[in-house]
CSV table of C-alpha atoms and ligand atoms in Angstrom, one decimal:
chain,number,residue,atom,x,y,z
A,1,MET,CA,-19.6,-77.0,-78.0
A,2,ALA,CA,-23.1,-75.7,-78.9
A,3,GLN,CA,-24.2,-72.7,-76.9
A,4,ILE,CA,-27.2,-73.7,-74.7
A,5,PHE,CA,-28.3,-70.2,-74.2
A,6,THR,CA,-28.3,-67.3,-76.7
A,7,ALA,CA,-26.3,-64.3,-75.7
A,8,SER,CA,-29.4,-62.4,-74.8
A,9,ALA,CA,-30.9,-65.3,-72.8
A,10,ASP,CA,-27.6,-65.5,-71.0
A,11,THR,CA,-27.8,-61.8,-70.0
A,12,ARG,CA,-31.4,-62.4,-68.9
A,13,LEU,CA,-30.3,-65.4,-66.8
A,14,ARG,CA,-27.5,-63.4,-65.2
A,15,ALA,CA,-29.9,-60.6,-64.4
A,16,LEU,CA,-32.3,-63.1,-62.9
A,17,ILE,CA,-29.6,-64.6,-60.7
A,18,MET,CA,-28.5,-61.2,-59.6
A,19,ALA,CA,-32.1,-60.2,-58.8
A,20,ALA,CA,-32.6,-63.5,-56.8
A,21,LEU,CA,-29.4,-62.8,-54.9
A,22,GLY,CA,-30.6,-59.3,-54.3
A,23,VAL,CA,-33.9,-60.4,-52.9
A,24,PHE,CA,-32.1,-63.0,-50.8
A,25,VAL,CA,-29.8,-60.5,-49.2
A,26,PHE,CA,-32.6,-58.0,-48.8
A,27,THR,CA,-34.7,-60.6,-47.0
A,28,ILE,CA,-31.9,-61.6,-44.7
A,29,THR,CA,-31.0,-58.0,-43.8
A,30,GLY,CA,-34.7,-57.3,-43.4
A,31,ALA,CA,-35.2,-60.2,-41.1
A,32,TYR,CA,-32.1,-59.3,-39.1
A,33,THR,CA,-33.3,-55.7,-38.8
A,34,PHE,CA,-36.7,-56.9,-37.7
A,35,VAL,CA,-35.4,-59.2,-35.0
A,36,GLY,CA,-33.0,-56.5,-33.9
A,37,ALA,CA,-36.0,-54.2,-33.6
A,38,GLY,CA,-36.8,-56.0,-30.4
A,39,HIS,CA,-34.7,-53.3,-28.9
A,40,SER,CA,-36.1,-50.4,-30.9
A,41,VAL,CA,-37.4,-47.5,-29.1
A,42,GLY,CA,-41.2,-47.3,-29.1
A,43,TRP,CA,-41.7,-50.7,-30.6
A,44,VAL,CA,-44.6,-52.6,-29.0
A,45,ARG,CA,-44.8,-56.4,-28.7
A,46,ASP,CA,-48.0,-58.4,-28.8
A,47,GLN,CA,-48.6,-59.9,-25.3
A,48,PRO,CA,-50.8,-62.8,-24.2
A,49,VAL,CA,-52.8,-60.3,-22.3
A,50,PRO,CA,-52.9,-56.6,-23.4
A,51,PHE,CA,-51.8,-55.4,-20.0
A,52,SER,CA,-51.8,-51.6,-19.7
A,53,HIS,CA,-49.3,-49.7,-17.5
A,54,GLN,CA,-51.2,-46.6,-18.4
A,55,HIS,CA,-54.4,-47.9,-16.7
A,56,HIS,CA,-52.7,-49.7,-13.8
A,57,VAL,CA,-50.0,-47.2,-13.0
A,58,GLY,CA,-51.2,-43.9,-14.4
A,59,GLY,CA,-54.9,-44.5,-13.7
A,60,LEU,CA,-55.0,-46.7,-10.6
A,61,GLY,CA,-51.8,-45.3,-9.1
A,62,LEU,CA,-50.2,-48.7,-8.4
A,63,ASP,CA,-46.5,-48.5,-7.4
A,64,CYS,CA,-44.0,-50.4,-9.6
A,65,ARG,CA,-42.9,-52.4,-6.6
A,66,TYR,CA,-46.4,-53.8,-6.1
A,67,CYS,CA,-45.8,-56.0,-9.2
A,68,HIS,CA,-42.1,-55.9,-9.8
A,69,THR,CA,-41.4,-57.1,-6.3
A,70,SER,CA,-37.7,-57.9,-6.4
A,71,VAL,CA,-36.5,-54.6,-8.1
A,72,GLU,CA,-34.9,-53.3,-4.9
A,73,THR,CA,-33.4,-56.5,-3.7
A,74,SER,CA,-32.2,-58.4,-6.7
A,75,SER,CA,-30.6,-58.0,-10.1
A,76,ARG,CA,-33.9,-58.7,-11.8
A,77,ALA,CA,-37.0,-56.6,-11.3
A,78,GLY,CA,-39.2,-59.7,-11.9
A,79,LEU,CA,-42.5,-60.0,-13.6
A,80,PRO,CA,-45.6,-60.3,-11.4
A,81,ALA,CA,-46.9,-63.7,-10.3
A,82,THR,CA,-50.5,-64.3,-11.5
A,83,HIS,CA,-52.0,-64.2,-8.0
A,84,ILE,CA,-51.0,-60.5,-7.9
A,85,CYS,CA,-53.4,-59.8,-10.8
A,86,MET,CA,-56.0,-61.9,-9.2
A,87,THR,CA,-56.0,-59.7,-6.0
A,88,CYS,CA,-58.2,-57.5,-8.1
A,89,HIS,CA,-59.3,-59.6,-11.1
A,90,SER,CA,-61.0,-62.2,-8.9
A,91,GLN,CA,-63.4,-59.3,-8.1
A,92,ILE,CA,-63.5,-57.2,-11.3
A,93,TRP,CA,-63.7,-58.2,-14.9
A,94,THR,CA,-63.9,-61.8,-13.6
A,95,ASN,CA,-65.4,-63.2,-16.8
A,96,ALA,CA,-63.7,-60.9,-19.3
A,97,GLU,CA,-62.4,-62.8,-22.4
A,98,ILE,CA,-59.3,-60.6,-22.4
A,99,LEU,CA,-58.3,-62.0,-19.0
A,100,ALA,CA,-58.8,-65.7,-19.9
A,101,PRO,CA,-55.0,-66.3,-20.1
A,102,VAL,CA,-54.7,-64.9,-16.5
A,103,ARG,CA,-57.4,-67.3,-15.2
A,104,GLN,CA,-55.8,-70.2,-17.1
A,105,SER,CA,-52.4,-69.4,-15.6
A,106,LEU,CA,-53.9,-69.4,-12.1
A,107,ALA,CA,-55.6,-72.7,-12.6
A,108,SER,CA,-52.6,-74.4,-14.2
A,109,GLY,CA,-49.9,-72.9,-12.1
A,110,LYS,CA,-48.0,-72.0,-15.2
A,111,PRO,CA,-46.8,-68.3,-15.4
A,112,ILE,CA,-48.3,-66.1,-18.1
A,113,PRO,CA,-45.8,-66.2,-21.0
A,114,TRP,CA,-45.1,-62.5,-21.2
A,115,ARG,CA,-42.8,-61.5,-24.1
A,116,ARG,CA,-39.7,-59.6,-23.0
A,117,VAL,CA,-39.5,-55.9,-24.1
A,118,SER,CA,-36.2,-54.6,-22.8
A,119,ARG,CA,-33.3,-57.0,-22.9
A,120,LEU,CA,-29.5,-56.8,-22.8
A,121,PRO,CA,-27.1,-59.3,-24.6
A,122,ASP,CA,-26.0,-62.1,-22.3
A,123,TYR,CA,-22.4,-60.8,-22.0
A,124,VAL,CA,-23.6,-57.6,-20.3
A,125,TYR,CA,-24.1,-57.7,-16.5
A,126,PHE,CA,-26.9,-55.5,-15.1
A,127,ASN,CA,-28.3,-55.2,-11.6
A,128,HIS,CA,-31.5,-53.4,-10.7
A,129,ALA,CA,-30.9,-53.3,-6.9
A,130,ALA,CA,-27.6,-51.6,-7.4
A,131,HIS,CA,-29.3,-48.7,-9.3
A,132,ILE,CA,-32.5,-48.5,-7.3
A,133,THR,CA,-30.9,-48.4,-3.9
A,134,LYS,CA,-28.6,-45.6,-5.1
A,135,GLY,CA,-31.5,-43.5,-6.4
A,136,VAL,CA,-31.5,-44.0,-10.2
A,137,PRO,CA,-35.2,-43.7,-11.1
A,138,CYS,CA,-37.1,-46.2,-13.3
A,139,VAL,CA,-38.2,-43.4,-15.6
A,140,THR,CA,-34.6,-42.6,-16.6
A,141,CYS,CA,-34.2,-46.0,-18.2
A,142,HIS,CA,-37.8,-47.1,-19.0
A,143,GLY,CA,-39.4,-43.8,-19.8
A,144,ARG,CA,-43.0,-42.7,-19.0
A,145,VAL,CA,-44.3,-46.2,-18.3
A,146,ASP,CA,-47.4,-44.6,-16.8
A,147,GLN,CA,-48.4,-43.3,-20.2
A,148,MET,CA,-47.9,-46.6,-22.1
A,149,PRO,CA,-51.0,-48.6,-23.1
A,150,LEU,CA,-48.6,-51.3,-24.1
A,151,MET,CA,-45.0,-51.6,-23.0
A,152,ALA,CA,-42.5,-50.2,-25.4
A,153,PRO,CA,-38.7,-49.6,-24.9
A,154,ALA,CA,-37.8,-46.0,-24.2
A,155,HIS,CA,-34.0,-46.5,-24.8
A,156,SER,CA,-32.0,-49.0,-26.9
A,157,PHE,CA,-29.6,-49.7,-24.0
A,158,GLN,CA,-26.4,-49.1,-26.0
A,159,MET,CA,-23.1,-49.1,-24.2
A,160,GLY,CA,-22.6,-45.4,-24.8
A,161,TRP,CA,-25.9,-44.7,-23.2
A,162,CYS,CA,-25.0,-46.6,-20.0
A,163,LEU,CA,-21.5,-44.9,-20.0
A,164,ASP,CA,-23.0,-41.4,-20.4
A,165,CYS,CA,-24.5,-41.7,-17.0
A,166,HIS,CA,-21.7,-43.8,-15.4
A,167,ARG,CA,-19.2,-41.0,-16.2
A,168,ASN,CA,-21.2,-38.6,-14.0
A,169,PRO,CA,-24.2,-40.2,-12.3
A,170,LEU,CA,-24.6,-37.6,-9.5
A,171,PRO,CA,-27.0,-35.1,-11.2
A,172,GLN,CA,-29.2,-38.1,-12.3
A,173,LEU,CA,-29.8,-39.4,-8.8
A,174,ARG,CA,-33.0,-38.9,-6.8
A,175,PRO,CA,-33.9,-39.6,-3.2
A,176,PRO,CA,-34.0,-43.4,-3.2
A,177,ALA,CA,-37.5,-43.4,-1.7
A,178,ASP,CA,-38.8,-41.7,-4.8
A,179,VAL,CA,-37.2,-43.8,-7.5
A,180,THR,CA,-40.6,-45.1,-8.8
A,181,ARG,CA,-42.0,-41.6,-9.3
A,182,MET,CA,-42.6,-41.0,-13.0
A,183,ASP,CA,-42.9,-37.2,-13.1
A,184,TRP,CA,-39.2,-36.4,-12.6
A,185,THR,CA,-39.3,-34.0,-15.5
A,186,ASP,CA,-40.4,-31.6,-12.8
A,187,TRP,CA,-37.0,-31.9,-11.2
A,188,ASN,CA,-34.3,-30.1,-13.1
A,189,PRO,CA,-30.8,-30.8,-11.7
A,190,ASP,CA,-29.4,-27.8,-13.4
A,191,ALA,CA,-31.9,-25.6,-11.7
A,192,SER,CA,-31.5,-27.4,-8.3
A,193,SER,CA,-29.4,-26.0,-5.6
A,194,LYS,CA,-26.0,-27.5,-4.9
A,195,GLU,CA,-27.4,-28.4,-1.5
A,196,GLU,CA,-30.2,-30.4,-2.9
A,197,ILE,CA,-27.9,-32.4,-5.1
A,198,ALA,CA,-25.5,-32.8,-2.2
A,199,ARG,CA,-28.4,-34.1,0.0
A,200,VAL,CA,-29.3,-36.7,-2.6
A,201,ALA,CA,-25.6,-37.7,-2.9
A,202,THR,CA,-25.3,-38.0,0.9
A,203,ALA,CA,-28.4,-40.2,1.0
A,204,VAL,CA,-26.6,-42.4,-1.4
A,205,LYS,CA,-24.1,-44.3,0.7
A,206,SER,CA,-20.9,-45.8,-0.6
A,207,LEU,CA,-21.2,-44.6,-4.2
A,208,HIS,CA,-17.9,-45.4,-5.9
A,209,PRO,CA,-18.0,-43.6,-9.3
A,210,ASP,CA,-14.3,-44.3,-9.9
A,211,THR,CA,-14.9,-47.9,-11.0
A,212,LEU,CA,-18.2,-47.3,-12.9
A,213,THR,CA,-16.6,-47.0,-16.3
A,214,ASP,CA,-14.3,-50.1,-15.9
A,215,CYS,CA,-15.0,-52.7,-18.5
A,216,ASN,CA,-15.5,-55.4,-15.9
A,217,THR,CA,-18.2,-53.5,-14.1
A,218,CYS,CA,-20.5,-54.5,-17.0
A,219,HIS,CA,-18.6,-57.3,-18.7
A,220,ARG,CA,-17.7,-60.0,-16.1
B,1,HEC,C1,-55.2,-53.0,-7.8
B,1,HEC,C2,-56.1,-53.7,-8.7
B,1,HEC,C3,-55.6,-54.4,-9.9
B,1,HEC,C4,-54.5,-55.2,-10.1
B,1,HEC,C5,-53.5,-55.7,-9.1
B,1,HEC,C6,-54.5,-55.6,-11.5
B,1,HEC,N1,-55.6,-55.0,-12.2
B,1,HEC,FE1,-56.0,-55.1,-14.1
B,1,HEC,N2,-57.5,-53.8,-13.9
B,1,HEC,C7,-57.9,-53.2,-12.7
B,1,HEC,C8,-59.0,-52.3,-13.0
B,1,HEC,C9,-59.7,-51.5,-12.0
B,1,HEC,C10,-59.3,-52.3,-14.4
B,1,HEC,C11,-60.2,-51.5,-15.2
B,1,HEC,C12,-59.5,-50.3,-15.7
B,1,HEC,C13,-60.3,-49.4,-16.5
B,1,HEC,O1,-61.2,-49.8,-17.2
B,1,HEC,O2,-59.9,-48.2,-16.5
B,1,HEC,C14,-58.3,-53.3,-14.9
B,1,HEC,C15,-58.2,-53.6,-16.3
B,1,HEC,C16,-57.4,-54.6,-16.8
B,1,HEC,C17,-57.5,-55.1,-18.2
B,1,HEC,C18,-58.4,-54.6,-19.3
B,1,HEC,C19,-57.7,-53.6,-20.1
B,1,HEC,C20,-57.4,-52.3,-19.4
B,1,HEC,O3,-56.3,-52.1,-19.1
B,1,HEC,O4,-58.4,-51.6,-19.2
B,1,HEC,C21,-56.5,-56.1,-18.3
B,1,HEC,C22,-56.2,-56.8,-19.5
B,1,HEC,C23,-55.9,-56.2,-17.0
B,1,HEC,N3,-56.5,-55.3,-16.1
B,1,HEC,C24,-54.9,-57.1,-16.7
B,1,HEC,C25,-54.2,-57.2,-15.5
B,1,HEC,C26,-53.1,-58.1,-15.2
B,1,HEC,C27,-52.5,-59.0,-16.3
B,1,HEC,C28,-52.7,-57.9,-13.9
B,1,HEC,C29,-51.6,-58.5,-13.2
B,1,HEC,C30,-50.3,-58.3,-13.8
B,1,HEC,C31,-53.6,-56.9,-13.4
B,1,HEC,N4,-54.5,-56.5,-14.4
B,1,HEC,C32,-53.6,-56.4,-12.1
B,1,HEC,C33,-57.4,-53.5,-11.5
B,1,HEC,C34,-56.3,-54.2,-11.2
B,2,HEC,C1,-50.2,-54.2,-11.8
B,2,HEC,C2,-48.9,-54.7,-12.0
B,2,HEC,C3,-47.8,-53.8,-12.6
B,2,HEC,C4,-47.4,-52.6,-12.1
B,2,HEC,C5,-48.0,-51.8,-11.0
B,2,HEC,C6,-46.3,-52.2,-12.9
B,2,HEC,N1,-46.0,-53.2,-13.8
B,2,HEC,FE1,-44.5,-53.2,-15.2
B,2,HEC,N2,-45.2,-55.0,-16.0
B,2,HEC,C7,-46.3,-55.7,-15.5
B,2,HEC,C8,-46.5,-56.8,-16.4
B,2,HEC,C9,-47.7,-57.8,-16.3
B,2,HEC,C10,-45.5,-56.8,-17.4
B,2,HEC,C11,-45.3,-57.8,-18.6
B,2,HEC,C12,-46.2,-57.3,-19.7
B,2,HEC,C13,-45.7,-56.1,-20.4
B,2,HEC,O1,-44.6,-56.1,-20.9
B,2,HEC,O2,-46.5,-55.1,-20.5
B,2,HEC,C14,-44.7,-55.6,-17.1
B,2,HEC,C15,-43.6,-55.3,-17.8
B,2,HEC,C16,-42.7,-54.2,-17.5
B,2,HEC,C17,-41.5,-53.8,-18.2
B,2,HEC,C18,-41.0,-54.6,-19.4
B,2,HEC,C19,-40.2,-55.7,-19.0
B,2,HEC,C20,-39.6,-56.5,-20.1
B,2,HEC,O3,-38.4,-56.4,-20.4
B,2,HEC,O4,-40.3,-57.3,-20.8
B,2,HEC,C21,-41.0,-52.7,-17.6
B,2,HEC,C22,-39.8,-52.0,-18.0
B,2,HEC,C23,-41.9,-52.4,-16.5
B,2,HEC,N3,-42.9,-53.3,-16.5
B,2,HEC,C24,-41.7,-51.3,-15.7
B,2,HEC,C25,-42.6,-50.9,-14.8
B,2,HEC,C26,-42.5,-49.6,-14.0
B,2,HEC,C27,-41.3,-48.7,-14.2
B,2,HEC,C28,-43.6,-49.5,-13.2
B,2,HEC,C29,-43.9,-48.4,-12.2
B,2,HEC,C30,-43.9,-47.1,-12.8
B,2,HEC,C31,-44.4,-50.7,-13.4
B,2,HEC,N4,-43.8,-51.5,-14.4
B,2,HEC,C32,-45.6,-51.1,-12.7
B,2,HEC,C33,-47.0,-55.4,-14.4
B,2,HEC,C34,-46.9,-54.2,-13.7
B,3,HEC,C1,-30.2,-47.9,-15.0
B,3,HEC,C2,-31.3,-48.3,-15.8
B,3,HEC,C3,-32.5,-49.0,-15.2
B,3,HEC,C4,-33.2,-48.6,-14.1
B,3,HEC,C5,-33.0,-47.4,-13.2
B,3,HEC,C6,-34.3,-49.5,-14.0
B,3,HEC,N1,-34.2,-50.5,-15.0
B,3,HEC,FE1,-35.5,-52.0,-15.4
B,3,HEC,N2,-34.2,-52.7,-16.8
B,3,HEC,C7,-33.1,-52.1,-17.2
B,3,HEC,C8,-32.4,-53.0,-18.1
B,3,HEC,C9,-31.0,-52.7,-18.8
B,3,HEC,C10,-33.2,-54.2,-18.3
B,3,HEC,C11,-32.8,-55.4,-19.1
B,3,HEC,C12,-32.0,-56.3,-18.2
B,3,HEC,C13,-31.5,-57.6,-18.9
B,3,HEC,O1,-32.0,-57.9,-20.0
B,3,HEC,O2,-30.7,-58.3,-18.3
B,3,HEC,C14,-34.3,-54.0,-17.4
B,3,HEC,C15,-35.4,-54.9,-17.3
B,3,HEC,C16,-36.5,-54.7,-16.5
B,3,HEC,C17,-37.6,-55.6,-16.4
B,3,HEC,C18,-37.7,-56.9,-17.1
B,3,HEC,C19,-37.7,-58.1,-16.1
B,3,HEC,C20,-36.6,-58.2,-15.2
B,3,HEC,O3,-36.7,-58.9,-14.2
B,3,HEC,O4,-35.5,-57.6,-15.4
B,3,HEC,C21,-38.6,-55.0,-15.6
B,3,HEC,C22,-39.9,-55.5,-15.1
B,3,HEC,C23,-38.0,-53.7,-15.1
B,3,HEC,N3,-36.7,-53.6,-15.7
B,3,HEC,C24,-38.6,-52.8,-14.2
B,3,HEC,C25,-38.0,-51.8,-13.6
B,3,HEC,C26,-38.5,-51.0,-12.5
B,3,HEC,C27,-39.9,-51.2,-11.9
B,3,HEC,C28,-37.6,-50.0,-12.2
B,3,HEC,C29,-37.7,-49.0,-11.1
B,3,HEC,C30,-38.1,-49.4,-9.8
B,3,HEC,C31,-36.5,-50.2,-13.1
B,3,HEC,N4,-36.7,-51.3,-13.9
B,3,HEC,C32,-35.3,-49.4,-13.1
B,3,HEC,C33,-32.6,-50.9,-16.8
B,3,HEC,C34,-33.1,-50.2,-15.8
B,4,HEC,C1,-28.9,-42.7,-15.0
B,4,HEC,C2,-27.7,-43.3,-14.6
B,4,HEC,C3,-27.3,-44.7,-14.9
B,4,HEC,C4,-27.6,-45.4,-16.1
B,4,HEC,C5,-28.3,-44.9,-17.3
B,4,HEC,C6,-26.9,-46.7,-15.9
B,4,HEC,N1,-26.4,-46.8,-14.7
B,4,HEC,FE1,-25.4,-48.4,-14.0
B,4,HEC,N2,-25.1,-47.4,-12.2
B,4,HEC,C7,-25.5,-46.2,-11.9
B,4,HEC,C8,-25.2,-45.9,-10.5
B,4,HEC,C9,-25.5,-44.6,-9.8
B,4,HEC,C10,-24.6,-47.1,-10.0
B,4,HEC,C11,-24.2,-47.3,-8.5
B,4,HEC,C12,-22.8,-46.9,-8.3
B,4,HEC,C13,-22.3,-47.2,-7.0
B,4,HEC,O1,-22.9,-47.9,-6.2
B,4,HEC,O2,-21.2,-46.7,-6.7
B,4,HEC,C14,-24.5,-48.0,-11.1
B,4,HEC,C15,-24.0,-49.3,-11.0
B,4,HEC,C16,-23.9,-50.2,-12.0
B,4,HEC,C17,-23.3,-51.5,-11.9
B,4,HEC,C18,-22.6,-52.0,-10.6
B,4,HEC,C19,-23.5,-53.0,-9.9
B,4,HEC,C20,-22.8,-53.7,-8.8
B,4,HEC,O3,-23.1,-54.8,-8.5
B,4,HEC,O4,-21.9,-53.1,-8.2
B,4,HEC,C21,-23.5,-52.1,-13.1
B,4,HEC,C22,-23.0,-53.5,-13.5
B,4,HEC,C23,-24.2,-51.2,-13.9
B,4,HEC,N3,-24.4,-50.1,-13.3
B,4,HEC,C24,-24.5,-51.5,-15.3
B,4,HEC,C25,-25.2,-50.6,-16.1
B,4,HEC,C26,-25.6,-50.9,-17.4
B,4,HEC,C27,-25.3,-52.2,-18.2
B,4,HEC,C28,-26.3,-49.8,-17.9
B,4,HEC,C29,-26.9,-49.7,-19.3
B,4,HEC,C30,-27.9,-50.7,-19.7
B,4,HEC,C31,-26.4,-48.9,-16.8
B,4,HEC,N4,-25.7,-49.4,-15.7
B,4,HEC,C32,-27.0,-47.6,-16.9
B,4,HEC,C33,-26.1,-45.3,-12.8
B,4,HEC,C34,-26.5,-45.6,-14.1
B,5,HEC,C1,-21.8,-49.3,-18.0
B,5,HEC,C2,-21.7,-50.6,-18.6
B,5,HEC,C3,-20.6,-50.8,-19.5
B,5,HEC,C4,-19.3,-50.6,-19.4
B,5,HEC,C5,-18.6,-49.9,-18.2
B,5,HEC,C6,-18.7,-51.1,-20.6
B,5,HEC,N1,-19.6,-51.7,-21.4
B,5,HEC,FE1,-19.2,-52.6,-23.2
B,5,HEC,N2,-21.3,-52.9,-23.5
B,5,HEC,C7,-22.2,-52.5,-22.6
B,5,HEC,C8,-23.5,-52.8,-23.2
B,5,HEC,C9,-24.9,-52.4,-22.5
B,5,HEC,C10,-23.3,-53.4,-24.4
B,5,HEC,C11,-24.4,-54.0,-25.4
B,5,HEC,C12,-25.0,-52.9,-26.2
B,5,HEC,C13,-24.2,-52.4,-27.3
B,5,HEC,O1,-23.7,-53.2,-28.1
B,5,HEC,O2,-23.9,-51.2,-27.3
B,5,HEC,C14,-21.9,-53.5,-24.6
B,5,HEC,C15,-21.2,-54.0,-25.7
B,5,HEC,C16,-19.8,-54.1,-25.8
B,5,HEC,C17,-19.1,-54.8,-26.9
B,5,HEC,C18,-19.8,-55.4,-28.1
B,5,HEC,C19,-20.1,-54.2,-29.0
B,5,HEC,C20,-20.7,-54.6,-30.3
B,5,HEC,O3,-20.9,-53.7,-31.1
B,5,HEC,O4,-21.2,-55.8,-30.5
B,5,HEC,C21,-17.8,-54.7,-26.7
B,5,HEC,C22,-16.7,-55.2,-27.5
B,5,HEC,C23,-17.6,-54.0,-25.4
B,5,HEC,N3,-18.9,-53.7,-24.9
B,5,HEC,C24,-16.4,-53.7,-24.8
B,5,HEC,C25,-16.2,-52.9,-23.7
B,5,HEC,C26,-14.9,-52.4,-23.2
B,5,HEC,C27,-13.6,-52.7,-23.8
B,5,HEC,C28,-15.2,-51.7,-22.1
B,5,HEC,C29,-14.2,-50.9,-21.2
B,5,HEC,C30,-13.4,-49.9,-21.8
B,5,HEC,C31,-16.6,-51.7,-21.9
B,5,HEC,N4,-17.2,-52.4,-22.9
B,5,HEC,C32,-17.3,-51.1,-20.8
B,5,HEC,C33,-22.0,-51.9,-21.4
B,5,HEC,C34,-20.8,-51.5,-20.8
């Protein structure tokens, strides 16, 4: 049978196929890494409104619970209802183009479609109230939110990271009333007296650290 391709053309064809395959694999891995980057530390997402925690928390001094209203009582912290923004933005920046999606949301009754920044896989159980009521501060898991012009993850929420604390949570706990304070770097557990740590621990009722590393605590 006559050869369709010369030997050198055949080599070139092989090279081309290999290159195409390489590009394909590269693209798939690239896309995968990119999607996975939703959890990357410091990675900012475009939002329908460029809401700034730096302005609203750091600048205006609003407490987290003003907007994330269910953080102490439910597994989810919750994202703010539009009328909470309108408490102020019906008075200030009322015609700003940047706030148009907020006004539309209020008029239509449809929530602002915020894009999620920190998210766990579905097979992991997490509960905000369980942490907040025991005195685990927001800043430990979400970082210096008060310094973020746009929200970015501070940790990648790997299992090992959760377990690091679950093995010995006590030094990481704060008085539950102060969980939303951001400047906890001022508080050094190593330099704190045993009494102070004990006081925090006593404030934390019914802590049961013995089951905190069981698989079914987080995988139910
Ligand atoms: C307690 C009052 C208050 C609430 C509640 C509030 N804002 Fe603001 N917002 C302000 C003030 C004041 C400014 C101007 C800040 C500045 O220029 O320093 C502002 C500015 C903004 C800006 C302009 C960009 C910036 O950060 O300077 C956007 C966008 C914005 N707010 C969105 C929102 C959204 C969305 C909500 C609801 C989740 C909200 N705000 C809730 C008071 C508020
Ligand atoms: C004025 C309202 C307001 C206040 C106060 C506020 N937030 Fe938010 N927060 C928002 C809005 C709106 C979003 C959604 C947009 C975004 O991701 O920036 C959000 C998103 C977040 C997210 C990302 C959630 C996700 O997975 O998408 C975290 C974490 C968060 N806030 C933590 C905090 C902490 C901690 C505080 C207090 C130090 C705080 N917020 C105070 C309005 C607020
Ligand atoms: C022990 C770590 C930890 C602490 C402490 C913590 N969070 Fe979170 N937060 C998470 C994790 C993990 C997620 C992702 C949950 C998921 O995807 O199921 C999350 C998600 C969120 C979200 C997204 C929306 C939602 O309803 O879950 C907001 C908003 C938020 N946290 C705010 C806060 C605020 C405000 C505080 C302090 C009052 C706080 N968090 C304390 C770990 C923590
Ligand atoms: C800085 C410390 C710390 C970190 C980080 C942390 N936890 Fe916890 N976690 C605690 C403490 C303290 C408790 C409460 C223990 C108790 O009540 O005995 C708790 C309790 C829990 C519970 C039990 C809730 C219930 O309903 O009883 C779950 C589930 C949980 N954590 C999941 C996670 C996951 C998932 C992560 C990582 C994304 C995480 N935690 C990160 C300190 C931490
Ligand atoms: C404190 C919470 C917590 C406890 C306790 C825990 N896990 Fe996880 N686990 C996580 C989180 C968060 C993830 C998702 C993030 C990641 O992949 O690291 C995860 C992921 C996993 C995965 C998927 C890993 C992968 O690479 O896809 C397996 C398997 C797993 N856990 C098994 C276990 C087993 C077995 C135990 C008990 C020895 C356990 N886990 C205890 C929080 C926990």
